[in-house]
Coordinates of C-alpha atoms in Angstrom, one line a residue:
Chain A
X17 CA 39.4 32.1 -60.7
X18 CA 37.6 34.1 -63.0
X19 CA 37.7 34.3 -66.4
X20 CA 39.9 37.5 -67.0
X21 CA 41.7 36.3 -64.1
X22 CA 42.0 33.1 -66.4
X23 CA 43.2 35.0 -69.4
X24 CA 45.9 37.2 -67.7
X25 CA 47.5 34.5 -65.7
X26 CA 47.5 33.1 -69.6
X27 CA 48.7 36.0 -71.3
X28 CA 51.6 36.7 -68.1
X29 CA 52.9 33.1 -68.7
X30 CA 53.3 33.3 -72.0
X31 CA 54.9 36.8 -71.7
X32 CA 57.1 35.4 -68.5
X33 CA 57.9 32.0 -69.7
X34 CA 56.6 30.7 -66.6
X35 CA 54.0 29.8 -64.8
X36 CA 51.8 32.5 -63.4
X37 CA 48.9 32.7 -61.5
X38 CA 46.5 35.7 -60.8
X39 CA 45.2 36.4 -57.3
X40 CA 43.0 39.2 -55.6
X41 CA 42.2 40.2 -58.9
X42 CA 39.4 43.2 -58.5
X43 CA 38.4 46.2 -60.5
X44 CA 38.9 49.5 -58.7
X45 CA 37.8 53.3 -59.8
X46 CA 40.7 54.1 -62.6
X47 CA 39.2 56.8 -64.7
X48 CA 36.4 56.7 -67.8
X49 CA 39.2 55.9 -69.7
X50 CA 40.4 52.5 -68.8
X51 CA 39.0 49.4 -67.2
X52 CA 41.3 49.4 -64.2
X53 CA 42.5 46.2 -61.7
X54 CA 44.8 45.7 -59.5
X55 CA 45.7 41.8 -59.3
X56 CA 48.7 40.0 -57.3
X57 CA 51.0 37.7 -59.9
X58 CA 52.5 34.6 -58.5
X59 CA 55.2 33.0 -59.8
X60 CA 57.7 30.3 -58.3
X61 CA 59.7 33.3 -57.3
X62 CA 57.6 35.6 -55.7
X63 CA 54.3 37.8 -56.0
X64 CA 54.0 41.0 -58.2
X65 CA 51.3 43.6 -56.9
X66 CA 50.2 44.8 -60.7
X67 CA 47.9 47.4 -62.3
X68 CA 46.4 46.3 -65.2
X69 CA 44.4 48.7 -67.5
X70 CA 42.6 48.0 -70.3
X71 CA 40.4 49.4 -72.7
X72 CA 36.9 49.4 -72.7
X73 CA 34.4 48.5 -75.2
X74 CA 33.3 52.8 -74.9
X75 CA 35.5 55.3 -73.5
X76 CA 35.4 58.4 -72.1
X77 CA 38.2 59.7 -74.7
X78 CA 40.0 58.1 -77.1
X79 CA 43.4 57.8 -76.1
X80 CA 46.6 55.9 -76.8
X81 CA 47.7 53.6 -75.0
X82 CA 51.5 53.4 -76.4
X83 CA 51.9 57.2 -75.7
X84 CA 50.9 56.5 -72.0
X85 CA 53.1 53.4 -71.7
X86 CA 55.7 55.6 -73.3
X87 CA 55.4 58.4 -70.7
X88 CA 55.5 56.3 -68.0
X89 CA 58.7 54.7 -69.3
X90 CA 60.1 57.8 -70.0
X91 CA 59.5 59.5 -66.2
X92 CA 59.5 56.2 -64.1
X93 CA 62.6 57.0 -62.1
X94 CA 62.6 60.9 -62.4
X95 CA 59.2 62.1 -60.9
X96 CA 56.7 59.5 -59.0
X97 CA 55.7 57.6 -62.0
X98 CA 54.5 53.8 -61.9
X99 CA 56.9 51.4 -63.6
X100 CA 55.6 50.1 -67.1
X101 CA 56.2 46.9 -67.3
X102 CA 53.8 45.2 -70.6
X103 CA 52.5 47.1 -73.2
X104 CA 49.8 44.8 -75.3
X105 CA 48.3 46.5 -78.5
X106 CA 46.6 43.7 -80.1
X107 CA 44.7 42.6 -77.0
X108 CA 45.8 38.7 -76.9
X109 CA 43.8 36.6 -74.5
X110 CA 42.6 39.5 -73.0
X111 CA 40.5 40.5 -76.0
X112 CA 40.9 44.5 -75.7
X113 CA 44.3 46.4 -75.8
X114 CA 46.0 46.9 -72.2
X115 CA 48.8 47.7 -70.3
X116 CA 50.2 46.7 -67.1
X117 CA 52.4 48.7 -64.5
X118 CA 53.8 47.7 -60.9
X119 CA 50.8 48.7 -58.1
X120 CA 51.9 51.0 -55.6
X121 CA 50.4 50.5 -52.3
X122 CA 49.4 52.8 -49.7
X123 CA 48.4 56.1 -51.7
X124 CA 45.0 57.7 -51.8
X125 CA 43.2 59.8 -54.4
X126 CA 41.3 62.9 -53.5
X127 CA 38.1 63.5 -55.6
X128 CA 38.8 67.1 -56.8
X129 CA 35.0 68.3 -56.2
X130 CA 35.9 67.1 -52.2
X131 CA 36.7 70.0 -50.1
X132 CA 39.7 70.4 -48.0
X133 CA 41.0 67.2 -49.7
X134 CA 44.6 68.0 -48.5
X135 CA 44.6 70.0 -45.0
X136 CA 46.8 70.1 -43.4
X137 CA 49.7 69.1 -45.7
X138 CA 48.8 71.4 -48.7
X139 CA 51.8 73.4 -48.5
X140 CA 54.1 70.5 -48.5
X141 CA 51.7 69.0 -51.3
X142 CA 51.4 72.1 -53.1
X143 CA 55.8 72.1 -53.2
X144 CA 55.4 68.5 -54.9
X145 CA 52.6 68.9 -57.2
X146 CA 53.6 71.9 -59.1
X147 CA 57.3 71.1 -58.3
X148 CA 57.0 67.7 -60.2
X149 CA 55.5 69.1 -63.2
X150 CA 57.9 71.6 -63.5
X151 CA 60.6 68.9 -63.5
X152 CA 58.2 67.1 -66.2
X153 CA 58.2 70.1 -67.8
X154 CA 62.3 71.2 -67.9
X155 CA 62.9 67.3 -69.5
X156 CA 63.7 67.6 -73.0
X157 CA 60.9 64.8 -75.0
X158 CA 64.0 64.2 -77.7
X159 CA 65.6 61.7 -75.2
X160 CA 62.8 60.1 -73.8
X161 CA 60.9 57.0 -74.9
X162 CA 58.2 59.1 -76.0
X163 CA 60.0 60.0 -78.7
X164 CA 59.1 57.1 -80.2
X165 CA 55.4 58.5 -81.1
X166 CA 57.0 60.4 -84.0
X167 CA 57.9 63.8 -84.8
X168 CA 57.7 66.6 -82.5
X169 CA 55.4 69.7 -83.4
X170 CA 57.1 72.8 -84.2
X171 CA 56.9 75.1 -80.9
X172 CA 54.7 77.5 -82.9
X173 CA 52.5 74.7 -83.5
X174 CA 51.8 73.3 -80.4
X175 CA 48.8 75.1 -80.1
X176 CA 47.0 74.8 -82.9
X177 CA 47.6 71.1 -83.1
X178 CA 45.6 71.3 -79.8
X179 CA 43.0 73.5 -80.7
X180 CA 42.4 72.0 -83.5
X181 CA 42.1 68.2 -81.9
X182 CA 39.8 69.3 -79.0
X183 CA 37.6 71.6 -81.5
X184 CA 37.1 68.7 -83.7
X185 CA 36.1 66.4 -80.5
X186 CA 33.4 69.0 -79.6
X187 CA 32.4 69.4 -83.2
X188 CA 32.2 65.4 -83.6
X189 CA 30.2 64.6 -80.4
X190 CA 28.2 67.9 -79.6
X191 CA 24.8 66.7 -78.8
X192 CA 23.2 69.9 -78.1
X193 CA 24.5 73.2 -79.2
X194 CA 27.6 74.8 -77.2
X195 CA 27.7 78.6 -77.4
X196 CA 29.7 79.3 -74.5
X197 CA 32.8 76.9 -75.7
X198 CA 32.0 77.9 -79.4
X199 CA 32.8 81.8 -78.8
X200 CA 36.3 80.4 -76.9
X201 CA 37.1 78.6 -79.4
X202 CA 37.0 81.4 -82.2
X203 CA 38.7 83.7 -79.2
X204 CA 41.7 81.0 -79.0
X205 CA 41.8 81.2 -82.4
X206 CA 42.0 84.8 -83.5
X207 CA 44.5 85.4 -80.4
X208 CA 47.1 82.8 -81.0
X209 CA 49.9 82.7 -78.2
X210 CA 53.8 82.9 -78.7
X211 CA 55.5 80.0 -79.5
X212 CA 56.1 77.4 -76.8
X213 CA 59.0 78.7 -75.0
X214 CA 60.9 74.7 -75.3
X215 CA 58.7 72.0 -76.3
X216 CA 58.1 69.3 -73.1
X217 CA 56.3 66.4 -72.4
X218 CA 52.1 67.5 -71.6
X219 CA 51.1 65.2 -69.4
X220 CA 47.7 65.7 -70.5
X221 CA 45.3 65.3 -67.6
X222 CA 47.9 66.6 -64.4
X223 CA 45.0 67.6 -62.0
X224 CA 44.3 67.0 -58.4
X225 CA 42.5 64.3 -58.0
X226 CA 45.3 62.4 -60.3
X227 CA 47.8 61.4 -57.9
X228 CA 48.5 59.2 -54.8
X229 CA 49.1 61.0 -51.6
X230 CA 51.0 59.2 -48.4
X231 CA 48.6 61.5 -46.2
X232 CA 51.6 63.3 -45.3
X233 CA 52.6 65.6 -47.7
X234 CA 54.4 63.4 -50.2
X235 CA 53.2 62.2 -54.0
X236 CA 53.6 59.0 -54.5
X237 CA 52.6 58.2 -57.6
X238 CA 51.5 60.7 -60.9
X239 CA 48.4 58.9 -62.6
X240 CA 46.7 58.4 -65.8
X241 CA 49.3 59.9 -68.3
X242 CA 46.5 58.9 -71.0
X243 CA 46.7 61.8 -73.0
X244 CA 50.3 62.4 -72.7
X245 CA 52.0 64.2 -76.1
X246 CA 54.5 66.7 -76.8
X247 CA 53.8 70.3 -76.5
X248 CA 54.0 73.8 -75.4
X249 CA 54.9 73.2 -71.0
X250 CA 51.7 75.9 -70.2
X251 CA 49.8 73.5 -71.9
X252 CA 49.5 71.1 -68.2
X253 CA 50.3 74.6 -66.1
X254 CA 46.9 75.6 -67.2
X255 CA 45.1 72.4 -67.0
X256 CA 45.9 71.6 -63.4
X257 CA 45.1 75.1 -62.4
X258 CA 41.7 75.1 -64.3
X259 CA 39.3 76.4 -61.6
X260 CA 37.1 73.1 -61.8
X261 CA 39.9 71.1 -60.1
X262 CA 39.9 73.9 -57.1
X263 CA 37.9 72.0 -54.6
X264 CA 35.1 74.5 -54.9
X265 CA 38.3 77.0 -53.0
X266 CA 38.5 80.4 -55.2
X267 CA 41.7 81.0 -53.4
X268 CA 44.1 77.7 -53.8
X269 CA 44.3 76.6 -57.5
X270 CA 44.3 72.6 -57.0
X271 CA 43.1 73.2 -53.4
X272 CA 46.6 73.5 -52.6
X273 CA 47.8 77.2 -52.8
X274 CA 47.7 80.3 -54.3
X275 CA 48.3 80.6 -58.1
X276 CA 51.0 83.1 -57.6
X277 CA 52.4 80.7 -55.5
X278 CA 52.3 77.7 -57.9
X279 CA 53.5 79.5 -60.7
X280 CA 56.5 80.7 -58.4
X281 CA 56.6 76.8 -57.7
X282 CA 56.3 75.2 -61.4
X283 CA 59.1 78.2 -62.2
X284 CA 62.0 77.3 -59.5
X285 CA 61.3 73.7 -60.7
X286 CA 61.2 73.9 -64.8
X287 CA 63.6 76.5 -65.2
X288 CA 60.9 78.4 -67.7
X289 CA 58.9 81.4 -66.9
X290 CA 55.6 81.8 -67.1
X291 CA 54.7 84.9 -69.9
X292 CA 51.3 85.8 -68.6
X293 CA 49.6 86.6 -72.2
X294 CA 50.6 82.9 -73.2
X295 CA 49.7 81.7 -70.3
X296 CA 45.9 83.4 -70.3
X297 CA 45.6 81.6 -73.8
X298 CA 46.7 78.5 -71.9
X299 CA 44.2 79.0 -69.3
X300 CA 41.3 79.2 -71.6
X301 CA 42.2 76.8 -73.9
X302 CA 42.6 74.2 -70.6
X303 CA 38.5 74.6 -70.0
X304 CA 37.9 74.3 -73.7
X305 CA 39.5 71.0 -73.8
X306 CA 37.8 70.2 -70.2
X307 CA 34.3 71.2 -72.1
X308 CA 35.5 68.9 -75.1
X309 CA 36.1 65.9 -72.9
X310 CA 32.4 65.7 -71.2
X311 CA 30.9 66.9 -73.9
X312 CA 32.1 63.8 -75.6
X313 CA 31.5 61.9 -72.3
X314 CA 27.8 63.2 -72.5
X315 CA 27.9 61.3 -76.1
X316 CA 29.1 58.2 -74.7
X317 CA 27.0 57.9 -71.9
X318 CA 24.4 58.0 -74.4
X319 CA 25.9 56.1 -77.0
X320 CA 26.6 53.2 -74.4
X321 CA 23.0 52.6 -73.4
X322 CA 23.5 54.8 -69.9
X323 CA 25.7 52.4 -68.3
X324 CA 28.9 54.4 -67.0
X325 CA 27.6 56.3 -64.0
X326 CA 30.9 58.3 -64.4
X327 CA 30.1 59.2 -68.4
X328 CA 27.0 60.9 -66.6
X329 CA 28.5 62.9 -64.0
X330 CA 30.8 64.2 -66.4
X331 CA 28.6 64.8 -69.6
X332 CA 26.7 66.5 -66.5
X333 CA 27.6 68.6 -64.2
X334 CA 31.0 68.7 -64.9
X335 CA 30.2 70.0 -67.9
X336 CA 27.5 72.7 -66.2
X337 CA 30.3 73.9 -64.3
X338 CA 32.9 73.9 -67.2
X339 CA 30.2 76.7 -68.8
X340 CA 30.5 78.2 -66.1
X341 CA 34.4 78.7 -65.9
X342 CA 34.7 79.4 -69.6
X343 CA 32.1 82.3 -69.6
X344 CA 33.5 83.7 -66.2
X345 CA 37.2 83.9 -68.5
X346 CA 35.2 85.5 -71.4
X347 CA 33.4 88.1 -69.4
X348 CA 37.2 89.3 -68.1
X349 CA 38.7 89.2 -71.7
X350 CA 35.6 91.1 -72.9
X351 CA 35.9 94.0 -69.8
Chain B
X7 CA 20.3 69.6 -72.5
X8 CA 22.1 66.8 -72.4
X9 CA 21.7 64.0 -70.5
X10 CA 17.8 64.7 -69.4
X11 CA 16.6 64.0 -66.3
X12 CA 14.8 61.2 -67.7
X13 CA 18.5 59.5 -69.5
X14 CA 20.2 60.2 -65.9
X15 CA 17.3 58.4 -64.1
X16 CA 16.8 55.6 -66.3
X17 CA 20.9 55.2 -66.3
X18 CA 21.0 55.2 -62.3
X19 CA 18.3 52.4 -62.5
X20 CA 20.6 50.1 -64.8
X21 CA 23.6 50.6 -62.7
X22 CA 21.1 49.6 -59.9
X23 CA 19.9 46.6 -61.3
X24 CA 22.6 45.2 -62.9
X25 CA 24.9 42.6 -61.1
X26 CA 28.6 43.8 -60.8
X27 CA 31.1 41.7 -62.6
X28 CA 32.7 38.8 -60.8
X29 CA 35.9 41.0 -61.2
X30 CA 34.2 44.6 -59.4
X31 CA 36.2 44.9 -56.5
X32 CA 34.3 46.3 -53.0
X33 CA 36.2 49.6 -53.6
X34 CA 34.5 49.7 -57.8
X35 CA 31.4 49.1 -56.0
X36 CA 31.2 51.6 -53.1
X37 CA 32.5 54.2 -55.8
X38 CA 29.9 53.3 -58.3
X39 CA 26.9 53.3 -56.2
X40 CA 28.2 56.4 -54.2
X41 CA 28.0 58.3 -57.8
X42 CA 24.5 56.8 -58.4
X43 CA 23.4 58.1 -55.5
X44 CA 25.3 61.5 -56.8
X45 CA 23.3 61.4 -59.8
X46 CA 19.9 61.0 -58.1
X47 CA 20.4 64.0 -55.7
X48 CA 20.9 66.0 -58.6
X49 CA 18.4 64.9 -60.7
X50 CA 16.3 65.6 -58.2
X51 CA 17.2 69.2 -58.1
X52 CA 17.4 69.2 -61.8
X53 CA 14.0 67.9 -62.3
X54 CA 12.5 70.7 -59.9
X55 CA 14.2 73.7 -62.3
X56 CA 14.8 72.1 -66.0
X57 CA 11.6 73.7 -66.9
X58 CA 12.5 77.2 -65.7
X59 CA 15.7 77.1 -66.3
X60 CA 15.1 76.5 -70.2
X61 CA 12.2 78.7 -70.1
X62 CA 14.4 81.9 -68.9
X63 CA 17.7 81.2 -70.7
X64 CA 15.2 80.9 -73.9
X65 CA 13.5 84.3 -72.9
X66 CA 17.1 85.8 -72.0
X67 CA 18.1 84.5 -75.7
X68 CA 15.4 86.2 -77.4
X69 CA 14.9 89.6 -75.8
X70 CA 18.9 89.6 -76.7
X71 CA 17.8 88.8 -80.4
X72 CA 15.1 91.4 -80.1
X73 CA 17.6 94.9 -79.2
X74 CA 20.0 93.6 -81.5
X75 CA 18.2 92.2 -84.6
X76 CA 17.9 96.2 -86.2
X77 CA 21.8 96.3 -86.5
X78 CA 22.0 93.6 -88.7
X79 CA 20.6 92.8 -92.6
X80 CA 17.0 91.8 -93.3
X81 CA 18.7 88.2 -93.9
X82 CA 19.7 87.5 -90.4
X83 CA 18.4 90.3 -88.8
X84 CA 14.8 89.1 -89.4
X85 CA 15.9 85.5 -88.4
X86 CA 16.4 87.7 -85.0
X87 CA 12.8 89.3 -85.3
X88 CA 10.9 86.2 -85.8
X89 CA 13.2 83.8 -83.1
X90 CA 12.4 87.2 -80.8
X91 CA 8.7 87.1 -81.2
X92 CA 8.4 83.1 -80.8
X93 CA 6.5 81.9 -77.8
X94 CA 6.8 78.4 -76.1
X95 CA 4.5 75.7 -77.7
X96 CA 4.6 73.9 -74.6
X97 CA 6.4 74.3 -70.8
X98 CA 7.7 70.6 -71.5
X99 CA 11.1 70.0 -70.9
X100 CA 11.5 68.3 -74.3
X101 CA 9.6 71.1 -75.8
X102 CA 11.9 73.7 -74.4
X103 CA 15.0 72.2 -75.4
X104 CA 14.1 71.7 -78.6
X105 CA 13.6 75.6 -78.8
X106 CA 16.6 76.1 -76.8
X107 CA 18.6 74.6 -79.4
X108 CA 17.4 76.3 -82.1
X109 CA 18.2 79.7 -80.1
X110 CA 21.4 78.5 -79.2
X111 CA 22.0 77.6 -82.8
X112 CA 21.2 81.3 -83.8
X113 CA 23.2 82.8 -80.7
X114 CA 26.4 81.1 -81.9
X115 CA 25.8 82.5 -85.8
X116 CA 25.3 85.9 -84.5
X117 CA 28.4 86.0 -81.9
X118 CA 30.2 85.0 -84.7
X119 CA 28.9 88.1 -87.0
X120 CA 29.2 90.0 -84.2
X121 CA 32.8 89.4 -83.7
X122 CA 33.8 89.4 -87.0
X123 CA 32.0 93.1 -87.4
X124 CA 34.4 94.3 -84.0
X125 CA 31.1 95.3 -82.1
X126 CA 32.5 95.3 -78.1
X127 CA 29.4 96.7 -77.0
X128 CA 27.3 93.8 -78.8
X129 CA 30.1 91.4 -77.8
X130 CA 29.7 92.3 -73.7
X131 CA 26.2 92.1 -74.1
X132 CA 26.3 88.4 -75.4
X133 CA 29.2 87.5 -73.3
X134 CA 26.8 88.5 -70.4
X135 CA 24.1 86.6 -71.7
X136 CA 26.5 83.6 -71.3
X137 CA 27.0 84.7 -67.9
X138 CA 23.8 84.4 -67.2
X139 CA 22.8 80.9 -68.9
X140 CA 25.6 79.9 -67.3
X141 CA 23.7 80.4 -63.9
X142 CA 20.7 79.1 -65.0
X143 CA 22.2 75.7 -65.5
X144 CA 24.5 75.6 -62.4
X145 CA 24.1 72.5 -60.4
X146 CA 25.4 72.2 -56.7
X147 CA 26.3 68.8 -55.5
X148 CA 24.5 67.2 -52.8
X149 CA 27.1 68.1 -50.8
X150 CA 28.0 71.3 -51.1

């Protein structure tokens, strides 16, 4: 055994008051985010397929761990969300802060930059995509666990809370100057939206490429609810139709339909409508926060000595095309 | 621009070199090396078109300087002038981006005047100027 393996067979015994052993313990591709495995527990009664995630020394964003934990807990059971089962702040024997949830098996991933990721189920996929964060979306955050994180924003301050965040991110870890995201950023800010219509749970990173598919049509599990918060609902509607997550398809926001169509989806499902002035604020502020993530990845990689392959593709030409989105919005809000 | 070629090359050749963990699964592996070999392919585009791709986004930035440097006062409108008439030291990529950022620096300042001053003519013609960088830098993946 190795000697995390070592350490979390410790740390579950203690936390299980019994004996535990770790098998098939192996890394696999989680996110920048997280150090990610997905390890078998053994106990006298049974094994436990786990996913353990933990932080790394660098990460691509700084994120909390407890909110995600707490979004899990609070949608496990109502949308396809892991179970939580162990939240660990202080690190313990594993050194570094982690969580772990129950694995499920048998999903795949799509890379969002693949093409045709979802044929020929992306009708059926498109239904449960936008369908399921509409139903995020309707919950109210006041009786969820994740009210635990504190007080909610005021609706009209969900989005300056966010601007204001993901601004500060560019203006901390901007290595070369940013024009393009600069002159959306003062846009955002001298054409606030309405108030958030209710205030929801944002996921925070609900994209393609951020679930599990059977390869049928159905989701089977919602990933990597790192960044969730409370907030305004548009705030994830325009994230997961930013056109970087399209599968290089114009036509079929998440490479799964048409955005008339997912809106019409997200709306049967919430409840909510979508006003299209907030929701073009929504839209714009999505690829600022996209530009806000690599550009801090682009920091990191360097920062960490040009280790993380994925810091680099990100910092890279994620970030290229990310211009490229943002200046194709300003053009139209300047015709 | 960040990373450079030469950051992107020297961080595929440490993800190369360096022994996976004990704990790097076959799956962490595959997925690690395929974006290596990601990086390389588009380094190796990028390394063919940093230098003309700085050189013209720099050009684009200062003949945009140049028609609108009269509009403004002698205190940033001759900033404008003198950025306009620069000329690259050197076609090095380095070189260039060290320009490039002072341009860019400039670019935002004036936008921002620019904006504040309600100009929509001057406004679409930066906005198309983004446009345009925009294109310079595009990367394709190997793939597609």
């Amino acid at each position: 055994m190795s000697g995390l393996a070592d350490a979390i067979a410790a740390y579950l015994s203690r936390a299980w008051g019994e004996p535990v052993a770790v098998e098939r313990l192996s890394r696999i591709s989680g996110g920048a985010s997280r150090e990610t495995y997905k390890l078998d527990a053994v106990t006298s009664t049974g094994t436990r397929p786990l996913i353990l995630r933990r932080d790394p020394p660098g990460s691509l964003i700084e994120t909390d761990r407890r909110a995600e934990f707490l979004a899990l807990k609070s949608f496990h059971g109502r949308v396809a969300a892991p179970e939580p089962l162990i939240l660990e702040e202080q690190g313990a024997e594993l050194e570094r802060p982690f969580f772990v949830m129950r694995r499920i098996e048998g999903g795949a991933a799509s890379s969002p930059f693949a093409r045709d990721a979802y044929a020929p189920h992306e009708a059926k996929l498109a239904e449960a995509f936008f369908g399921t964060l509409g139903r995020i979306a309707a919950a109210d955050p006041a009786t969820l666990p994740i009210a635990e994180l504190g007080a909610l924003p005021s609706p009209g301050d969900c989005w300056r809370r966010e601007l204001d965040y993901w601004a500060g991110v560019i203006d901390a870890d901007e290595l070369h100057p940013q024009p393009i995201v600069r002159a959306a950023i003062r846009w955002l800010r001298r054409n606030p939206p309405p108030p958030a219509q209710k205030l929801s749970v944002v996921h925070g990173d609900y994209r393609s490429g951020n679930f599990l598919h059977d390869g049928a049509g159905r989701i089977i599990a919602v990933l990597d609810w790192e960044m969730a918060h409370v907030g305004d609902p548009l705030e994830d509607l325009g994230w997961a139709m930013d056109p970087l997550w399209r599968h290089h398809d114009p036509d079929r926001v998440a490479g799964l339909t048409s955005k008339a169509d997912a809106i019409a989806i997200w709306e049967r499902a919430s409840g909510l409508k979508v006003d299209p002035a907030a929701f073009r604020w929504w839209e714009l502020f999505a690829s600022v926060k996209g530009q806000a993530i690599w550009i801090s990845s682009a920091k990191e990689y360097r920062d960490g000595g040009y280790r993380e392959p994925i810091l680099c593709f990100s910092g890279w030409y994620t970030a290229r095309r990310q211009d490229e989105i943002i200046a194709e919005r300003l053009a139209e809000l300047a015709a | 621009m960040t990373p450079s070629v030469r950051e992107v090359l020297q961080g595929c050749t440490l993800a190369i070199v360096t022994p996976p963990s004990a704990d790097a699964g076959p799956e962490y592996a595959a997925s690690r090396f395929g974006m290596v070999a990601m990086m390389l392919g588009l380094a190796a585009t990028e390394a063919e078109h940093a230098a003309q791709a700085a050189a013209a986004e720099n050009a684009d930035m200062r003949a945009v300087f140049a028609g609108l440097a009269p509009a403004y006062d002698a205190a940033l409108g001759g900033r404008l002038s003198a950025a306009a008439a620069e000329t690259e030291a050197s076609l090095d990529v380095p070189v260039l981006d060290e320009a490039n950022a002072r341009l860019r620096r400039l670019l935002i300042e004036l936008h921002a005047r620019i904006e504040d001053a309600g100009d929509a003519a001057a406004n679409r013609a930066i906005v198309s100027l983004y446009g345009r960088m925009a294109q310079l830098r595009q990367m394709a993946l190997p793939s597609g």
